[in-house]
């Protein structure tokens, strides 16, 4: 359903059916947690210590230091997260049937503020993917692509890069 290899890691992480697996370079797999779903794509990214998994229904955090696997239960974490990425200290999430993307609190993948969001603005299409590339967040819509960047503002710091959408 999904796979991720963090930088500077000896492990690969993946979701098969409803299980979150850690696989070492010898191919040994270790069960690190169970999701609430068993089908559909998952999106996985990390911040160096936390790995965030979203599956279109829920979200989870796996802490590589403590080995804790917990569901994100923050009341401000919006329902139905479909994709995620990590950028500038925050996990960013897109959601089904929405042009909005939301961000976690800084270096806290399970902590969200209801005001930490923005909407892809160039066209009224739904986001299909949020992706971080070379210090920019790329929002892939059904018909458009918009680059955003962290402008350093307090709260939710992201702004659309003007004149560069397609």
PDB file of C-alpha atoms in Angstrom:
ATOM      1  CA  UNK A   1       0.000   0.000   0.000  1.00  0.00           C
ATOM      2  CA  UNK A   2       2.974   2.299   0.573  1.00  0.00           C
ATOM      3  CA  UNK A   3       6.671   2.404   1.405  1.00  0.00           C
ATOM      4  CA  UNK A   4       9.185   4.954   2.729  1.00  0.00           C
ATOM      5  CA  UNK A   5      12.939   4.953   3.381  1.00  0.00           C
ATOM      6  CA  UNK A   6      14.026   7.793   5.699  1.00  0.00           C
ATOM      7  CA  UNK A   7      17.358   9.470   4.965  1.00  0.00           C
ATOM      8  CA  UNK A   8      20.233   8.230   7.133  1.00  0.00           C
ATOM      9  CA  UNK A   9      18.279   5.130   8.119  1.00  0.00           C
ATOM     10  CA  UNK A  10      19.080   1.447   7.988  1.00  0.00           C
ATOM     11  CA  UNK A  11      15.388   0.636   7.703  1.00  0.00           C
ATOM     12  CA  UNK A  12      12.611   0.648   5.136  1.00  0.00           C
ATOM     13  CA  UNK A  13       9.061   1.191   6.385  1.00  0.00           C
ATOM     14  CA  UNK A  14       5.988  -0.081   4.594  1.00  0.00           C
ATOM     15  CA  UNK A  15       2.316  -0.826   4.991  1.00  0.00           C
ATOM     16  CA  UNK A  16       0.982  -4.164   3.816  1.00  0.00           C
ATOM     17  CA  UNK A  17      -2.735  -4.684   4.314  1.00  0.00           C
ATOM     18  CA  UNK A  18      -3.299  -3.266   7.817  1.00  0.00           C
ATOM     19  CA  UNK A  19       0.212  -3.677   9.217  1.00  0.00           C
ATOM     20  CA  UNK A  20       3.014  -1.106   9.453  1.00  0.00           C
ATOM     21  CA  UNK A  21       6.321  -2.947   8.984  1.00  0.00           C
ATOM     22  CA  UNK A  22       9.947  -2.032   9.621  1.00  0.00           C
ATOM     23  CA  UNK A  23      12.364  -3.969   7.384  1.00  0.00           C
ATOM     24  CA  UNK A  24      16.123  -4.035   7.953  1.00  0.00           C
ATOM     25  CA  UNK A  25      18.837  -4.489   5.322  1.00  0.00           C
ATOM     26  CA  UNK A  26      18.849  -8.268   5.911  1.00  0.00           C
ATOM     27  CA  UNK A  27      15.142  -8.422   5.047  1.00  0.00           C
ATOM     28  CA  UNK A  28      13.996  -9.040   8.608  1.00  0.00           C
ATOM     29  CA  UNK A  29      10.580  -7.486   9.164  1.00  0.00           C
ATOM     30  CA  UNK A  30       9.204  -6.224  12.468  1.00  0.00           C
ATOM     31  CA  UNK A  31       5.554  -5.351  13.045  1.00  0.00           C
ATOM     32  CA  UNK A  32       5.461  -1.762  14.376  1.00  0.00           C
ATOM     33  CA  UNK A  33       1.706  -1.141  14.407  1.00  0.00           C
ATOM     34  CA  UNK A  34      -1.757  -1.748  12.996  1.00  0.00           C
ATOM     35  CA  UNK A  35      -3.851   0.625  10.900  1.00  0.00           C
ATOM     36  CA  UNK A  36      -7.656   0.747  10.921  1.00  0.00           C
ATOM     37  CA  UNK A  37      -7.842  -0.008   7.179  1.00  0.00           C
ATOM     38  CA  UNK A  38      -6.530  -2.873   5.065  1.00  0.00           C
ATOM     39  CA  UNK A  39      -6.932  -1.551   1.501  1.00  0.00           C
ATOM     40  CA  UNK A  40      -6.149   1.586  -0.470  1.00  0.00           C
ATOM     41  CA  UNK A  41      -3.011   3.663  -0.826  1.00  0.00           C
ATOM     42  CA  UNK A  42      -1.099   5.112   2.084  1.00  0.00           C
ATOM     43  CA  UNK A  43       1.247   8.096   2.152  1.00  0.00           C
ATOM     44  CA  UNK A  44       4.303   8.031   4.422  1.00  0.00           C
ATOM     45  CA  UNK A  45       6.932  10.673   5.274  1.00  0.00           C
ATOM     46  CA  UNK A  46       9.226  11.476   8.190  1.00  0.00           C
ATOM     47  CA  UNK A  47      10.852  14.337  10.077  1.00  0.00           C
ATOM     48  CA  UNK A  48      13.911  12.426  11.263  1.00  0.00           C
ATOM     49  CA  UNK A  49      12.289  11.079  14.434  1.00  0.00           C
ATOM     50  CA  UNK A  50       8.606  10.724  13.595  1.00  0.00           C
ATOM     51  CA  UNK A  51       7.113   8.843  10.662  1.00  0.00           C
ATOM     52  CA  UNK A  52       3.615   9.933   9.698  1.00  0.00           C
ATOM     53  CA  UNK A  53       1.294   7.548   7.864  1.00  0.00           C
ATOM     54  CA  UNK A  54      -2.074   8.589   6.359  1.00  0.00           C
ATOM     55  CA  UNK A  55      -4.503   6.310   4.516  1.00  0.00           C
ATOM     56  CA  UNK A  56      -7.483   8.396   3.409  1.00  0.00           C
ATOM     57  CA  UNK A  57      -9.291   7.681   6.665  1.00  0.00           C
ATOM     58  CA  UNK A  58      -6.885   8.262   9.580  1.00  0.00           C
ATOM     59  CA  UNK A  59      -3.324   9.232  10.461  1.00  0.00           C
ATOM     60  CA  UNK A  60      -0.636   7.681  12.681  1.00  0.00           C
ATOM     61  CA  UNK A  61       2.759   8.615  14.073  1.00  0.00           C
ATOM     62  CA  UNK A  62       5.564   6.141  14.600  1.00  0.00           C
ATOM     63  CA  UNK A  63       8.372   7.477  16.801  1.00  0.00           C
ATOM     64  CA  UNK A  64      11.674   5.905  15.741  1.00  0.00           C
ATOM     65  CA  UNK A  65      13.282   6.743  19.120  1.00  0.00           C
ATOM     66  CA  UNK A  66      10.597   5.402  21.462  1.00  0.00           C
ATOM     67  CA  UNK A  67       9.136   2.834  18.990  1.00  0.00           C
ATOM     68  CA  UNK A  68       5.643   4.095  19.885  1.00  0.00           C
ATOM     69  CA  UNK A  69       2.947   3.790  17.191  1.00  0.00           C
ATOM     70  CA  UNK A  70      -0.059   6.010  17.902  1.00  0.00           C
ATOM     71  CA  UNK A  71      -3.108   7.167  16.012  1.00  0.00           C
ATOM     72  CA  UNK A  72      -3.408  10.940  15.561  1.00  0.00           C
ATOM     73  CA  UNK A  73      -6.364  11.891  17.743  1.00  0.00           C
ATOM     74  CA  UNK A  74      -5.970  15.683  17.889  1.00  0.00           C
ATOM     75  CA  UNK A  75      -9.446  17.193  17.421  1.00  0.00           C
ATOM     76  CA  UNK A  76      -7.960  19.676  14.897  1.00  0.00           C
ATOM     77  CA  UNK A  77      -6.543  16.932  12.652  1.00  0.00           C
ATOM     78  CA  UNK A  78      -9.007  16.981   9.746  1.00  0.00           C
ATOM     79  CA  UNK A  79     -10.775  13.813   8.655  1.00  0.00           C
ATOM     80  CA  UNK A  80      -9.783  11.739   5.617  1.00  0.00           C
ATOM     81  CA  UNK A  81      -6.099  12.637   5.055  1.00  0.00           C
ATOM     82  CA  UNK A  82      -4.991  11.260   1.693  1.00  0.00           C
ATOM     83  CA  UNK A  83      -1.366  12.393   1.260  1.00  0.00           C
ATOM     84  CA  UNK A  84       1.393  13.925   3.354  1.00  0.00           C
ATOM     85  CA  UNK A  85       4.866  15.370   3.161  1.00  0.00           C
ATOM     86  CA  UNK A  86       7.338  16.953   5.554  1.00  0.00           C
ATOM     87  CA  UNK A  87       8.554  20.499   4.904  1.00  0.00           C
ATOM     88  CA  UNK A  88      10.174  23.188   7.060  1.00  0.00           C
ATOM     89  CA  UNK A  89       9.465  21.433  10.342  1.00  0.00           C
ATOM     90  CA  UNK A  90       5.831  20.516   9.601  1.00  0.00           C
ATOM     91  CA  UNK A  91       3.901  17.597   8.260  1.00  0.00           C
ATOM     92  CA  UNK A  92       1.542  18.834   5.553  1.00  0.00           C
ATOM     93  CA  UNK A  93      -1.581  16.890   4.594  1.00  0.00           C
ATOM     94  CA  UNK A  94      -4.054  16.956   1.726  1.00  0.00           C
ATOM     95  CA  UNK A  95      -7.589  15.663   2.079  1.00  0.00           C
ATOM     96  CA  UNK A  96     -10.164  14.063  -0.198  1.00  0.00           C
ATOM     97  CA  UNK A  97     -12.506  16.375  -2.120  1.00  0.00           C
ATOM     98  CA  UNK A  98     -10.781  19.550  -0.950  1.00  0.00           C
ATOM     99  CA  UNK A  99      -8.383  22.185  -2.213  1.00  0.00           C
ATOM    100  CA  UNK A 100      -7.099  22.728   1.328  1.00  0.00           C
ATOM    101  CA  UNK A 101      -3.897  21.482   2.864  1.00  0.00           C
ATOM    102  CA  UNK A 102      -3.188  21.488   6.589  1.00  0.00           C
ATOM    103  CA  UNK A 103       0.008  21.600   8.610  1.00  0.00           C
ATOM    104  CA  UNK A 104       1.022  20.119  11.929  1.00  0.00           C
ATOM    105  CA  UNK A 105       2.627  22.128  14.683  1.00  0.00           C
ATOM    106  CA  UNK A 106       6.409  22.447  14.302  1.00  0.00           C
ATOM    107  CA  UNK A 107       8.127  19.057  14.730  1.00  0.00           C
ATOM    108  CA  UNK A 108       4.963  17.628  16.268  1.00  0.00           C
ATOM    109  CA  UNK A 109       3.318  15.329  13.741  1.00  0.00           C
ATOM    110  CA  UNK A 110       0.335  14.497  15.925  1.00  0.00           C
ATOM    111  CA  UNK A 111      -0.418  18.075  17.035  1.00  0.00           C
ATOM    112  CA  UNK A 112      -2.563  20.355  14.847  1.00  0.00           C
ATOM    113  CA  UNK A 113      -4.112  23.828  15.117  1.00  0.00           C
ATOM    114  CA  UNK A 114      -7.422  24.331  13.273  1.00  0.00           C
ATOM    115  CA  UNK A 115      -6.060  27.584  11.775  1.00  0.00           C
ATOM    116  CA  UNK A 116      -2.972  25.984  10.206  1.00  0.00           C
ATOM    117  CA  UNK A 117      -4.291  25.521   6.671  1.00  0.00           C
ATOM    118  CA  UNK A 118      -4.364  27.145   3.248  1.00  0.00           C
ATOM    119  CA  UNK A 119      -6.225  26.553  -0.010  1.00  0.00           C
ATOM    120  CA  UNK A 120      -4.762  26.047  -3.464  1.00  0.00           C
ATOM    121  CA  UNK A 121      -5.939  29.251  -5.113  1.00  0.00           C
ATOM    122  CA  UNK A 122      -5.119  29.334  -8.818  1.00  0.00           C
ATOM    123  CA  UNK A 123      -8.041  27.116  -9.892  1.00  0.00           C
ATOM    124  CA  UNK A 124     -10.964  25.590  -7.979  1.00  0.00           C
ATOM    125  CA  UNK A 125      -9.794  21.979  -8.277  1.00  0.00           C
ATOM    126  CA  UNK A 126      -9.242  19.310  -5.641  1.00  0.00           C
ATOM    127  CA  UNK A 127      -5.775  18.428  -4.390  1.00  0.00           C
ATOM    128  CA  UNK A 128      -4.496  15.007  -5.389  1.00  0.00           C
ATOM    129  CA  UNK A 129      -1.083  15.219  -3.715  1.00  0.00           C
ATOM    130  CA  UNK A 130       1.012  17.458  -1.498  1.00  0.00           C
ATOM    131  CA  UNK A 131       4.757  17.068  -2.073  1.00  0.00           C
ATOM    132  CA  UNK A 132       7.917  18.753  -0.788  1.00  0.00           C
ATOM    133  CA  UNK A 133      10.735  19.378  -3.263  1.00  0.00           C
ATOM    134  CA  UNK A 134      13.841  21.544  -2.791  1.00  0.00           C
ATOM    135  CA  UNK A 135      12.317  23.764  -0.126  1.00  0.00           C
ATOM    136  CA  UNK A 136       8.994  24.245  -1.889  1.00  0.00           C
ATOM    137  CA  UNK A 137       5.663  22.555  -1.379  1.00  0.00           C
ATOM    138  CA  UNK A 138       4.118  21.425  -4.637  1.00  0.00           C
ATOM    139  CA  UNK A 139       0.334  21.073  -4.640  1.00  0.00           C
ATOM    140  CA  UNK A 140      -0.909  18.760  -7.372  1.00  0.00           C
ATOM    141  CA  UNK A 141      -4.550  19.406  -8.183  1.00  0.00           C
ATOM    142  CA  UNK A 142      -6.836  17.569 -10.588  1.00  0.00           C
ATOM    143  CA  UNK A 143      -6.019  20.194 -13.254  1.00  0.00           C
ATOM    144  CA  UNK A 144      -3.299  22.419 -11.797  1.00  0.00           C
ATOM    145  CA  UNK A 145       0.073  22.444 -10.073  1.00  0.00           C
ATOM    146  CA  UNK A 146       0.878  25.164  -7.530  1.00  0.00           C
ATOM    147  CA  UNK A 147       4.193  25.778  -5.776  1.00  0.00           C
ATOM    148  CA  UNK A 148       4.077  27.196  -2.245  1.00  0.00           C
ATOM    149  CA  UNK A 149       6.894  28.161   0.094  1.00  0.00           C
ATOM    150  CA  UNK A 150       7.443  28.814   3.766  1.00  0.00           C
ATOM    151  CA  UNK A 151       7.516  32.615   4.143  1.00  0.00           C
ATOM    152  CA  UNK A 152       8.493  32.438   7.828  1.00  0.00           C
ATOM    153  CA  UNK A 153       5.292  33.933   9.238  1.00  0.00           C
ATOM    154  CA  UNK A 154       4.071  32.931  12.698  1.00  0.00           C
ATOM    155  CA  UNK A 155       1.211  30.437  12.673  1.00  0.00           C
ATOM    156  CA  UNK A 156       0.822  28.822   9.266  1.00  0.00           C
ATOM    157  CA  UNK A 157       3.759  30.250   7.273  1.00  0.00           C
ATOM    158  CA  UNK A 158       3.008  29.071   3.710  1.00  0.00           C
ATOM    159  CA  UNK A 159       2.301  31.345   0.730  1.00  0.00           C
ATOM    160  CA  UNK A 160       1.683  30.540  -2.918  1.00  0.00           C
ATOM    161  CA  UNK A 161       4.661  31.370  -5.133  1.00  0.00           C
ATOM    162  CA  UNK A 162       3.156  34.007  -7.435  1.00  0.00           C
ATOM    163  CA  UNK A 163       3.255  33.636 -11.206  1.00  0.00           C
ATOM    164  CA  UNK A 164       4.502  30.060 -11.154  1.00  0.00           C
ATOM    165  CA  UNK A 165       1.447  27.834 -11.203  1.00  0.00           C
ATOM    166  CA  UNK A 166       0.419  25.788 -14.212  1.00  0.00           C
TER     167      UNK A 166
END
